[in-house]
């Protein structure tokens, strides 16, 4: 009511508008003067925007694995093809050095031997590559025939291999053009049966069997001890739980995949013909009408012309897009965790602080007991019991993280409770809820805001820690922690995989901390310059 | 005063706060007797001043009357309803007519609310529960705020300002406007001027007497400045250690103090005339105010009284009526009729505690 009503403008006798300056407004003024905090805030906003708009950004899909692009180093100038070739040549030069065909000075030989002993592979590769290219240019080294043919083949591949991304498959069905993703299960089944030229009933059976075997695989991957009759009965239970609709949903997804494959296969010959005739310019976007009645909108790009400015991971996925999508998960964990813990904390803390007495005593003893339990262990147990899904991660983190907030809010409320304006409110007949929501929470909001900006980095760190241990988000999703965790095993060989996500994360955490410090100074100027 | 209508009547009011012992279960090991059995009447339209040194229970008395604390025993009768035992709805309805003004103008206004919201808070609470004579719309409420601000002398243009943008005196005016918002019959003013400097004190006191003349509000006014009390109040209650020592009309009390404590108190007030001030004779009391955590069955002032007698150590003095509406709790005047007998029956909590200690002693 009053909150949403436009404030009436008050003017004095000289017709000047008199506006009040609230404490929040003053804090905002102070915050704006703190440059470090402003920079921190801007960086945080940029990160959040990038994470939110990840699907709109011109980046490669985070889960698209291109096997030949494994472990490419980050490069701003070179395409994936160049890097692949460079990597191949490094290998070949090294082999040539081993075979004695690439001759280096004695010192360099000794150096390489030493590096090999210390498994400093990168230095070895760089050195032989540099020397090898010099030798190649000077004419003192030549590839042998098998090496030459490998290089030629690779050059040819780089020149010709294309990546086809299907945007949309549509079909003329009963006189209407329909996107297959919008079609019902029955329609999809009919379409697929007609494409394959088989009977619908046999198709139905094989589709159900497919779902069943997928379910069985999932169960086995969850619990490897399951086998024989146990497995069969749990598969049946799982199938029953899915129900007919569930099975059809999964079957529909499968059919869409198959139809897309068929469409791509049929379109391939047309695309190949266009490439051969040279009429295709890359990147190419177009629609193909296929003989079997399918219309496919697709995009053809040269696969090896991709550029990975942050490199790729061990499956050939773009590290840049994985970091961006990972920041989605990490920032979401930070924000959702903080918000839920603040909600629970405010509720428990304000009740305990305001009501006092027995309520306070028992709530706080409960908090003390929860404090006593090892925090990370609880989260790990939660994750183990409820499964490793992102939602469970949020839940597990929020479950144990409200304790500090509850205590803090309780303390604040207890000190506010004896303020005269609260007594005044009570003397005019205000109820408990009115006092808590109108007086106590607005007055403790500033420290809650400050505390939550300091909590967000802590949550991100915890999520990263869990993901690092393998308990956090599961593939193909990524988070900063899981990226770092994945990179640790190949730290010596591909240090960029570790360093880049770490830097990204550190920048965010620093900004968040600067912002939090700035907010604290702004809301509570007396504590500034105090320890 | 005789034919005046009694508006509020306090009967044997006690306010005991439990002292918690340490340990796991927080046993009560005693009571602080902040207010220990006081009775007085308040007449319509007058100002009752309460004086006494720090810790004598002045503030606790008004807070108990306003039901901010639940009194341990006793009655606060307002409009024929005992507020101490009234249920929530009746209490809310009656409380509308009892509002408070607080001591510290810096702490008594919520720093996150605008002046408009502060003044409107009581109105909104009562409006929401349909306890006002009619349901006010937001526009009518805005009008009301403007009226109130005009009445207490704040520029109407400042409705959207926040408390920290005002000086102490202006804030106290806002506090008074808030107390007036519901048109109460009684305003309990808990040292409304002691946090202000002297020139502002005068302004606020004048504002309060103007309001009283204009609206006929009854005031219960606490101060420890005797001059302020003399200026503003019709009748004065002198308190010591949770007990009333003397009740009288203001003129009578200042010209003819009867109780030894009142005499000492008045002799401590400086006289604003250097010649007279030099001749002022001070009665200096020995010792400090005793701790209020003991049960007393003697005169509460016994320890420090210069005129104590053996009788004083044996019983709590009742109120003696010395005529002219002058009541004193002192055995010096035991030839006068008893206006009100002393009541020192222990409270339930005390009896329980006593039993416990007796059991312990037996074991």
PDB file of C-alpha atoms in Angstrom, chain A residues 269-472:
ATOM      1  CA  UNK A 269      25.994 -35.333 -50.243  1.00  0.00           C
ATOM      2  CA  UNK A 270      24.489 -32.005 -51.314  1.00  0.00           C
ATOM      3  CA  UNK A 271      26.922 -30.115 -49.128  1.00  0.00           C
ATOM      4  CA  UNK A 272      29.846 -32.147 -50.431  1.00  0.00           C
ATOM      5  CA  UNK A 273      28.777 -31.406 -53.992  1.00  0.00           C
ATOM      6  CA  UNK A 274      28.627 -27.711 -53.248  1.00  0.00           C
ATOM      7  CA  UNK A 275      32.056 -27.777 -51.648  1.00  0.00           C
ATOM      8  CA  UNK A 276      33.513 -29.670 -54.574  1.00  0.00           C
ATOM      9  CA  UNK A 277      32.023 -27.268 -57.072  1.00  0.00           C
ATOM     10  CA  UNK A 278      33.432 -24.419 -54.974  1.00  0.00           C
ATOM     11  CA  UNK A 279      30.082 -22.676 -54.726  1.00  0.00           C
ATOM     12  CA  UNK A 280      30.089 -22.739 -50.916  1.00  0.00           C
ATOM     13  CA  UNK A 281      31.516 -19.881 -48.921  1.00  0.00           C
ATOM     14  CA  UNK A 282      32.216 -20.366 -45.242  1.00  0.00           C
ATOM     15  CA  UNK A 283      30.548 -20.002 -42.885  1.00  0.00           C
ATOM     16  CA  UNK A 284      27.520 -21.141 -44.844  1.00  0.00           C
ATOM     17  CA  UNK A 285      23.976 -21.008 -43.603  1.00  0.00           C
ATOM     18  CA  UNK A 286      21.202 -22.519 -45.666  1.00  0.00           C
ATOM     19  CA  UNK A 287      18.177 -24.720 -45.991  1.00  0.00           C
ATOM     20  CA  UNK A 288      18.153 -28.038 -47.767  1.00  0.00           C
ATOM     21  CA  UNK A 289      15.007 -29.728 -49.019  1.00  0.00           C
ATOM     22  CA  UNK A 290      15.703 -33.401 -48.928  1.00  0.00           C
ATOM     23  CA  UNK A 291      14.207 -36.116 -51.058  1.00  0.00           C
ATOM     24  CA  UNK A 292      12.545 -37.814 -48.067  1.00  0.00           C
ATOM     25  CA  UNK A 293      10.399 -34.759 -47.376  1.00  0.00           C
ATOM     26  CA  UNK A 294      12.576 -33.228 -44.628  1.00  0.00           C
ATOM     27  CA  UNK A 295      13.644 -29.605 -44.644  1.00  0.00           C
ATOM     28  CA  UNK A 296      16.791 -28.934 -42.742  1.00  0.00           C
ATOM     29  CA  UNK A 297      18.238 -25.604 -41.754  1.00  0.00           C
ATOM     30  CA  UNK A 298      21.880 -25.943 -41.018  1.00  0.00           C
ATOM     31  CA  UNK A 299      25.126 -24.133 -40.660  1.00  0.00           C
ATOM     32  CA  UNK A 300      28.331 -25.316 -42.238  1.00  0.00           C
ATOM     33  CA  UNK A 301      31.584 -24.044 -40.870  1.00  0.00           C
ATOM     34  CA  UNK A 302      35.151 -25.050 -41.496  1.00  0.00           C
ATOM     35  CA  UNK A 303      35.930 -27.082 -38.441  1.00  0.00           C
ATOM     36  CA  UNK A 304      39.582 -26.179 -38.213  1.00  0.00           C
ATOM     37  CA  UNK A 305      39.106 -22.493 -38.657  1.00  0.00           C
ATOM     38  CA  UNK A 306      37.816 -22.195 -35.141  1.00  0.00           C
ATOM     39  CA  UNK A 307      39.778 -20.063 -32.765  1.00  0.00           C
ATOM     40  CA  UNK A 308      40.118 -20.991 -29.132  1.00  0.00           C
ATOM     41  CA  UNK A 309      41.454 -17.965 -27.321  1.00  0.00           C
ATOM     42  CA  UNK A 310      41.542 -19.852 -24.015  1.00  0.00           C
ATOM     43  CA  UNK A 311      42.475 -23.202 -25.574  1.00  0.00           C
ATOM     44  CA  UNK A 312      40.578 -26.466 -25.260  1.00  0.00           C
ATOM     45  CA  UNK A 313      40.285 -29.164 -22.650  1.00  0.00           C
ATOM     46  CA  UNK A 314      41.089 -32.871 -22.753  1.00  0.00           C
ATOM     47  CA  UNK A 315      37.960 -33.653 -24.783  1.00  0.00           C
ATOM     48  CA  UNK A 316      38.381 -30.830 -27.260  1.00  0.00           C
ATOM     49  CA  UNK A 317      35.821 -28.498 -25.702  1.00  0.00           C
ATOM     50  CA  UNK A 318      36.288 -24.752 -25.855  1.00  0.00           C
ATOM     51  CA  UNK A 319      37.696 -23.572 -22.539  1.00  0.00           C
ATOM     52  CA  UNK A 320      36.339 -20.039 -22.978  1.00  0.00           C
ATOM     53  CA  UNK A 321      32.774 -21.192 -23.275  1.00  0.00           C
ATOM     54  CA  UNK A 322      33.259 -23.685 -20.470  1.00  0.00           C
ATOM     55  CA  UNK A 323      34.512 -20.902 -18.221  1.00  0.00           C
ATOM     56  CA  UNK A 324      31.554 -18.708 -19.131  1.00  0.00           C
ATOM     57  CA  UNK A 325      29.022 -21.475 -18.584  1.00  0.00           C
ATOM     58  CA  UNK A 326      30.935 -22.488 -15.468  1.00  0.00           C
ATOM     59  CA  UNK A 327      30.616 -18.971 -14.118  1.00  0.00           C
ATOM     60  CA  UNK A 328      26.858 -19.381 -14.496  1.00  0.00           C
ATOM     61  CA  UNK A 329      26.953 -22.297 -12.097  1.00  0.00           C
ATOM     62  CA  UNK A 330      29.476 -20.729  -9.730  1.00  0.00           C
ATOM     63  CA  UNK A 331      27.790 -17.350  -9.469  1.00  0.00           C
ATOM     64  CA  UNK A 332      24.380 -19.019  -9.144  1.00  0.00           C
ATOM     65  CA  UNK A 333      25.675 -21.136  -6.277  1.00  0.00           C
ATOM     66  CA  UNK A 334      27.049 -18.014  -4.631  1.00  0.00           C
ATOM     67  CA  UNK A 335      23.849 -16.040  -4.987  1.00  0.00           C
ATOM     68  CA  UNK A 336      21.297 -18.787  -4.379  1.00  0.00           C
ATOM     69  CA  UNK A 337      23.243 -20.121  -1.403  1.00  0.00           C
ATOM     70  CA  UNK A 338      23.541 -16.671   0.118  1.00  0.00           C
ATOM     71  CA  UNK A 339      19.911 -15.791  -0.490  1.00  0.00           C
ATOM     72  CA  UNK A 340      18.558 -19.006   1.020  1.00  0.00           C
ATOM     73  CA  UNK A 341      20.900 -18.868   3.978  1.00  0.00           C
ATOM     74  CA  UNK A 342      19.957 -15.239   4.567  1.00  0.00           C
ATOM     75  CA  UNK A 343      16.279 -16.097   4.495  1.00  0.00           C
ATOM     76  CA  UNK A 344      16.618 -18.889   7.025  1.00  0.00           C
ATOM     77  CA  UNK A 345      19.110 -16.890   9.060  1.00  0.00           C
ATOM     78  CA  UNK A 346      16.928 -13.802   9.266  1.00  0.00           C
ATOM     79  CA  UNK A 347      13.892 -15.854  10.212  1.00  0.00           C
ATOM     80  CA  UNK A 348      15.604 -17.838  12.958  1.00  0.00           C
ATOM     81  CA  UNK A 349      17.791 -14.993  14.157  1.00  0.00           C
ATOM     82  CA  UNK A 350      15.049 -12.416  14.402  1.00  0.00           C
ATOM     83  CA  UNK A 351      12.663 -14.764  16.173  1.00  0.00           C
ATOM     84  CA  UNK A 352      15.341 -15.820  18.648  1.00  0.00           C
ATOM     85  CA  UNK A 353      16.521 -12.281  19.205  1.00  0.00           C
ATOM     86  CA  UNK A 354      13.129 -10.664  19.543  1.00  0.00           C
ATOM     87  CA  UNK A 355      11.229 -13.290  21.481  1.00  0.00           C
ATOM     88  CA  UNK A 356      14.172 -14.099  23.728  1.00  0.00           C
ATOM     89  CA  UNK A 357      13.736 -16.435  26.692  1.00  0.00           C
ATOM     90  CA  UNK A 358      13.133 -20.115  26.027  1.00  0.00           C
ATOM     91  CA  UNK A 359      12.700 -19.727  22.257  1.00  0.00           C
ATOM     92  CA  UNK A 360      16.025 -17.966  22.027  1.00  0.00           C
ATOM     93  CA  UNK A 361      17.688 -20.501  24.303  1.00  0.00           C
ATOM     94  CA  UNK A 362      16.603 -23.580  22.376  1.00  0.00           C
ATOM     95  CA  UNK A 363      17.132 -22.081  18.927  1.00  0.00           C
ATOM     96  CA  UNK A 364      20.617 -20.968  19.841  1.00  0.00           C
ATOM     97  CA  UNK A 365      21.533 -24.299  21.428  1.00  0.00           C
ATOM     98  CA  UNK A 366      20.406 -25.934  18.167  1.00  0.00           C
ATOM     99  CA  UNK A 367      22.633 -23.536  16.261  1.00  0.00           C
ATOM    100  CA  UNK A 368      25.507 -24.354  18.613  1.00  0.00           C
ATOM    101  CA  UNK A 369      25.050 -28.063  17.973  1.00  0.00           C
ATOM    102  CA  UNK A 370      24.993 -27.491  14.220  1.00  0.00           C
ATOM    103  CA  UNK A 371      28.155 -25.424  14.578  1.00  0.00           C
ATOM    104  CA  UNK A 372      29.820 -28.310  16.312  1.00  0.00           C
ATOM    105  CA  UNK A 373      29.276 -30.670  13.412  1.00  0.00           C
ATOM    106  CA  UNK A 374      31.989 -30.603  10.775  1.00  0.00           C
ATOM    107  CA  UNK A 375      30.589 -28.373   8.101  1.00  0.00           C
ATOM    108  CA  UNK A 376      32.159 -29.820   4.961  1.00  0.00           C
ATOM    109  CA  UNK A 377      31.454 -33.344   6.083  1.00  0.00           C
ATOM    110  CA  UNK A 378      27.747 -32.541   6.350  1.00  0.00           C
ATOM    111  CA  UNK A 379      27.723 -31.115   2.840  1.00  0.00           C
ATOM    112  CA  UNK A 380      29.611 -34.119   1.497  1.00  0.00           C
ATOM    113  CA  UNK A 381      27.192 -36.523   3.205  1.00  0.00           C
ATOM    114  CA  UNK A 382      24.235 -34.584   1.806  1.00  0.00           C
ATOM    115  CA  UNK A 383      25.667 -34.720  -1.677  1.00  0.00           C
ATOM    116  CA  UNK A 384      26.345 -38.429  -1.329  1.00  0.00           C
ATOM    117  CA  UNK A 385      22.829 -39.200  -0.089  1.00  0.00           C
ATOM    118  CA  UNK A 386      20.758 -36.999  -2.377  1.00  0.00           C
ATOM    119  CA  UNK A 387      22.816 -37.339  -5.530  1.00  0.00           C
ATOM    120  CA  UNK A 388      25.219 -35.025  -7.225  1.00  0.00           C
ATOM    121  CA  UNK A 389      22.892 -32.560  -8.830  1.00  0.00           C
ATOM    122  CA  UNK A 390      23.197 -28.811  -8.832  1.00  0.00           C
ATOM    123  CA  UNK A 391      19.932 -28.385  -6.931  1.00  0.00           C
ATOM    124  CA  UNK A 392      21.181 -30.671  -4.201  1.00  0.00           C
ATOM    125  CA  UNK A 393      24.387 -28.702  -4.063  1.00  0.00           C
ATOM    126  CA  UNK A 394      22.415 -25.508  -3.430  1.00  0.00           C
ATOM    127  CA  UNK A 395      20.355 -27.293  -0.834  1.00  0.00           C
ATOM    128  CA  UNK A 396      23.313 -28.817   0.971  1.00  0.00           C
ATOM    129  CA  UNK A 397      25.242 -25.548   1.112  1.00  0.00           C
ATOM    130  CA  UNK A 398      22.242 -23.552   2.312  1.00  0.00           C
ATOM    131  CA  UNK A 399      21.384 -26.152   4.919  1.00  0.00           C
ATOM    132  CA  UNK A 400      24.473 -25.520   6.992  1.00  0.00           C
ATOM    133  CA  UNK A 401      25.386 -21.961   6.117  1.00  0.00           C
ATOM    134  CA  UNK A 402      22.581 -20.025   7.780  1.00  0.00           C
ATOM    135  CA  UNK A 403      24.071 -20.484  11.231  1.00  0.00           C
ATOM    136  CA  UNK A 404      26.416 -17.510  11.231  1.00  0.00           C
ATOM    137  CA  UNK A 405      23.767 -15.228   9.756  1.00  0.00           C
ATOM    138  CA  UNK A 406      21.234 -16.357  12.338  1.00  0.00           C
ATOM    139  CA  UNK A 407      23.654 -15.506  15.146  1.00  0.00           C
ATOM    140  CA  UNK A 408      24.568 -12.198  13.629  1.00  0.00           C
ATOM    141  CA  UNK A 409      20.955 -11.182  13.057  1.00  0.00           C
ATOM    142  CA  UNK A 410      20.054 -12.285  16.571  1.00  0.00           C
ATOM    143  CA  UNK A 411      22.770 -10.112  18.051  1.00  0.00           C
ATOM    144  CA  UNK A 412      21.717  -7.156  15.978  1.00  0.00           C
ATOM    145  CA  UNK A 413      18.041  -7.623  16.861  1.00  0.00           C
ATOM    146  CA  UNK A 414      18.833  -7.947  20.542  1.00  0.00           C
ATOM    147  CA  UNK A 415      20.628  -4.628  20.493  1.00  0.00           C
ATOM    148  CA  UNK A 416      17.825  -3.032  18.469  1.00  0.00           C
ATOM    149  CA  UNK A 417      15.157  -4.492  20.731  1.00  0.00           C
ATOM    150  CA  UNK A 418      16.055  -2.099  23.512  1.00  0.00           C
ATOM    151  CA  UNK A 419      16.153   0.942  21.275  1.00  0.00           C
ATOM    152  CA  UNK A 420      13.576   3.494  22.230  1.00  0.00           C
ATOM    153  CA  UNK A 421      11.904   3.530  18.838  1.00  0.00           C
ATOM    154  CA  UNK A 422      11.049  -0.140  19.242  1.00  0.00           C
ATOM    155  CA  UNK A 423       9.613   0.612  22.654  1.00  0.00           C
ATOM    156  CA  UNK A 424       7.715   3.480  21.093  1.00  0.00           C
ATOM    157  CA  UNK A 425       6.277   1.123  18.497  1.00  0.00           C
ATOM    158  CA  UNK A 426       5.245  -1.290  21.220  1.00  0.00           C
ATOM    159  CA  UNK A 427       3.653   1.486  23.217  1.00  0.00           C
ATOM    160  CA  UNK A 428       1.505   2.325  20.214  1.00  0.00           C
ATOM    161  CA  UNK A 429       0.294  -1.237  19.982  1.00  0.00           C
ATOM    162  CA  UNK A 430       2.452  -2.670  17.196  1.00  0.00           C
ATOM    163  CA  UNK A 431       2.537  -6.451  16.985  1.00  0.00           C
ATOM    164  CA  UNK A 432       5.651  -8.615  16.959  1.00  0.00           C
ATOM    165  CA  UNK A 433       5.631  -9.111  13.201  1.00  0.00           C
ATOM    166  CA  UNK A 434       5.129  -5.400  12.577  1.00  0.00           C
ATOM    167  CA  UNK A 435       8.102  -4.561  14.750  1.00  0.00           C
ATOM    168  CA  UNK A 436      10.324  -7.244  13.214  1.00  0.00           C
ATOM    169  CA  UNK A 437       9.507  -6.362   9.613  1.00  0.00           C
ATOM    170  CA  UNK A 438       9.106  -2.597   9.885  1.00  0.00           C
ATOM    171  CA  UNK A 439      11.821  -1.741  12.381  1.00  0.00           C
ATOM    172  CA  UNK A 440      14.242  -4.528  13.109  1.00  0.00           C
ATOM    173  CA  UNK A 441      14.946  -5.932   9.669  1.00  0.00           C
ATOM    174  CA  UNK A 442      15.260  -2.571   7.856  1.00  0.00           C
ATOM    175  CA  UNK A 443      17.692  -1.457  10.537  1.00  0.00           C
ATOM    176  CA  UNK A 444      19.795  -4.593  10.388  1.00  0.00           C
ATOM    177  CA  UNK A 445      19.619  -4.828   6.602  1.00  0.00           C
ATOM    178  CA  UNK A 446      22.846  -2.921   6.109  1.00  0.00           C
ATOM    179  CA  UNK A 447      24.974  -5.438   7.944  1.00  0.00           C
ATOM    180  CA  UNK A 448      23.060  -8.246   6.276  1.00  0.00           C
ATOM    181  CA  UNK A 449      23.893  -6.791   2.854  1.00  0.00           C
ATOM    182  CA  UNK A 450      27.531  -6.358   3.802  1.00  0.00           C
ATOM    183  CA  UNK A 451      27.730  -9.835   5.192  1.00  0.00           C
ATOM    184  CA  UNK A 452      26.105 -11.405   2.160  1.00  0.00           C
ATOM    185  CA  UNK A 453      28.558  -9.786  -0.244  1.00  0.00           C
ATOM    186  CA  UNK A 454      31.283 -11.315   1.860  1.00  0.00           C
ATOM    187  CA  UNK A 455      29.449 -14.654   1.918  1.00  0.00           C
ATOM    188  CA  UNK A 456      29.116 -14.971  -1.873  1.00  0.00           C
ATOM    189  CA  UNK A 457      32.862 -15.549  -2.427  1.00  0.00           C
ATOM    190  CA  UNK A 458      32.855 -18.014   0.431  1.00  0.00           C
ATOM    191  CA  UNK A 459      30.063 -19.979  -1.223  1.00  0.00           C
ATOM    192  CA  UNK A 460      31.888 -19.942  -4.554  1.00  0.00           C
ATOM    193  CA  UNK A 461      35.009 -21.213  -2.820  1.00  0.00           C
ATOM    194  CA  UNK A 462      33.045 -24.001  -1.155  1.00  0.00           C
ATOM    195  CA  UNK A 463      31.377 -25.001  -4.386  1.00  0.00           C
ATOM    196  CA  UNK A 464      34.745 -25.009  -6.099  1.00  0.00           C
ATOM    197  CA  UNK A 465      36.186 -27.095  -3.333  1.00  0.00           C
ATOM    198  CA  UNK A 466      33.391 -29.647  -3.668  1.00  0.00           C
ATOM    199  CA  UNK A 467      33.673 -29.680  -7.446  1.00  0.00           C
ATOM    200  CA  UNK A 468      37.409 -30.059  -7.108  1.00  0.00           C
ATOM    201  CA  UNK A 469      36.803 -33.119  -4.985  1.00  0.00           C
ATOM    202  CA  UNK A 470      34.394 -34.390  -7.637  1.00  0.00           C
ATOM    203  CA  UNK A 471      31.297 -33.885  -5.488  1.00  0.00           C
ATOM    204  CA  UNK A 472      30.064 -30.762  -7.142  1.00  0.00           C
TER     205      UNK A 472
END
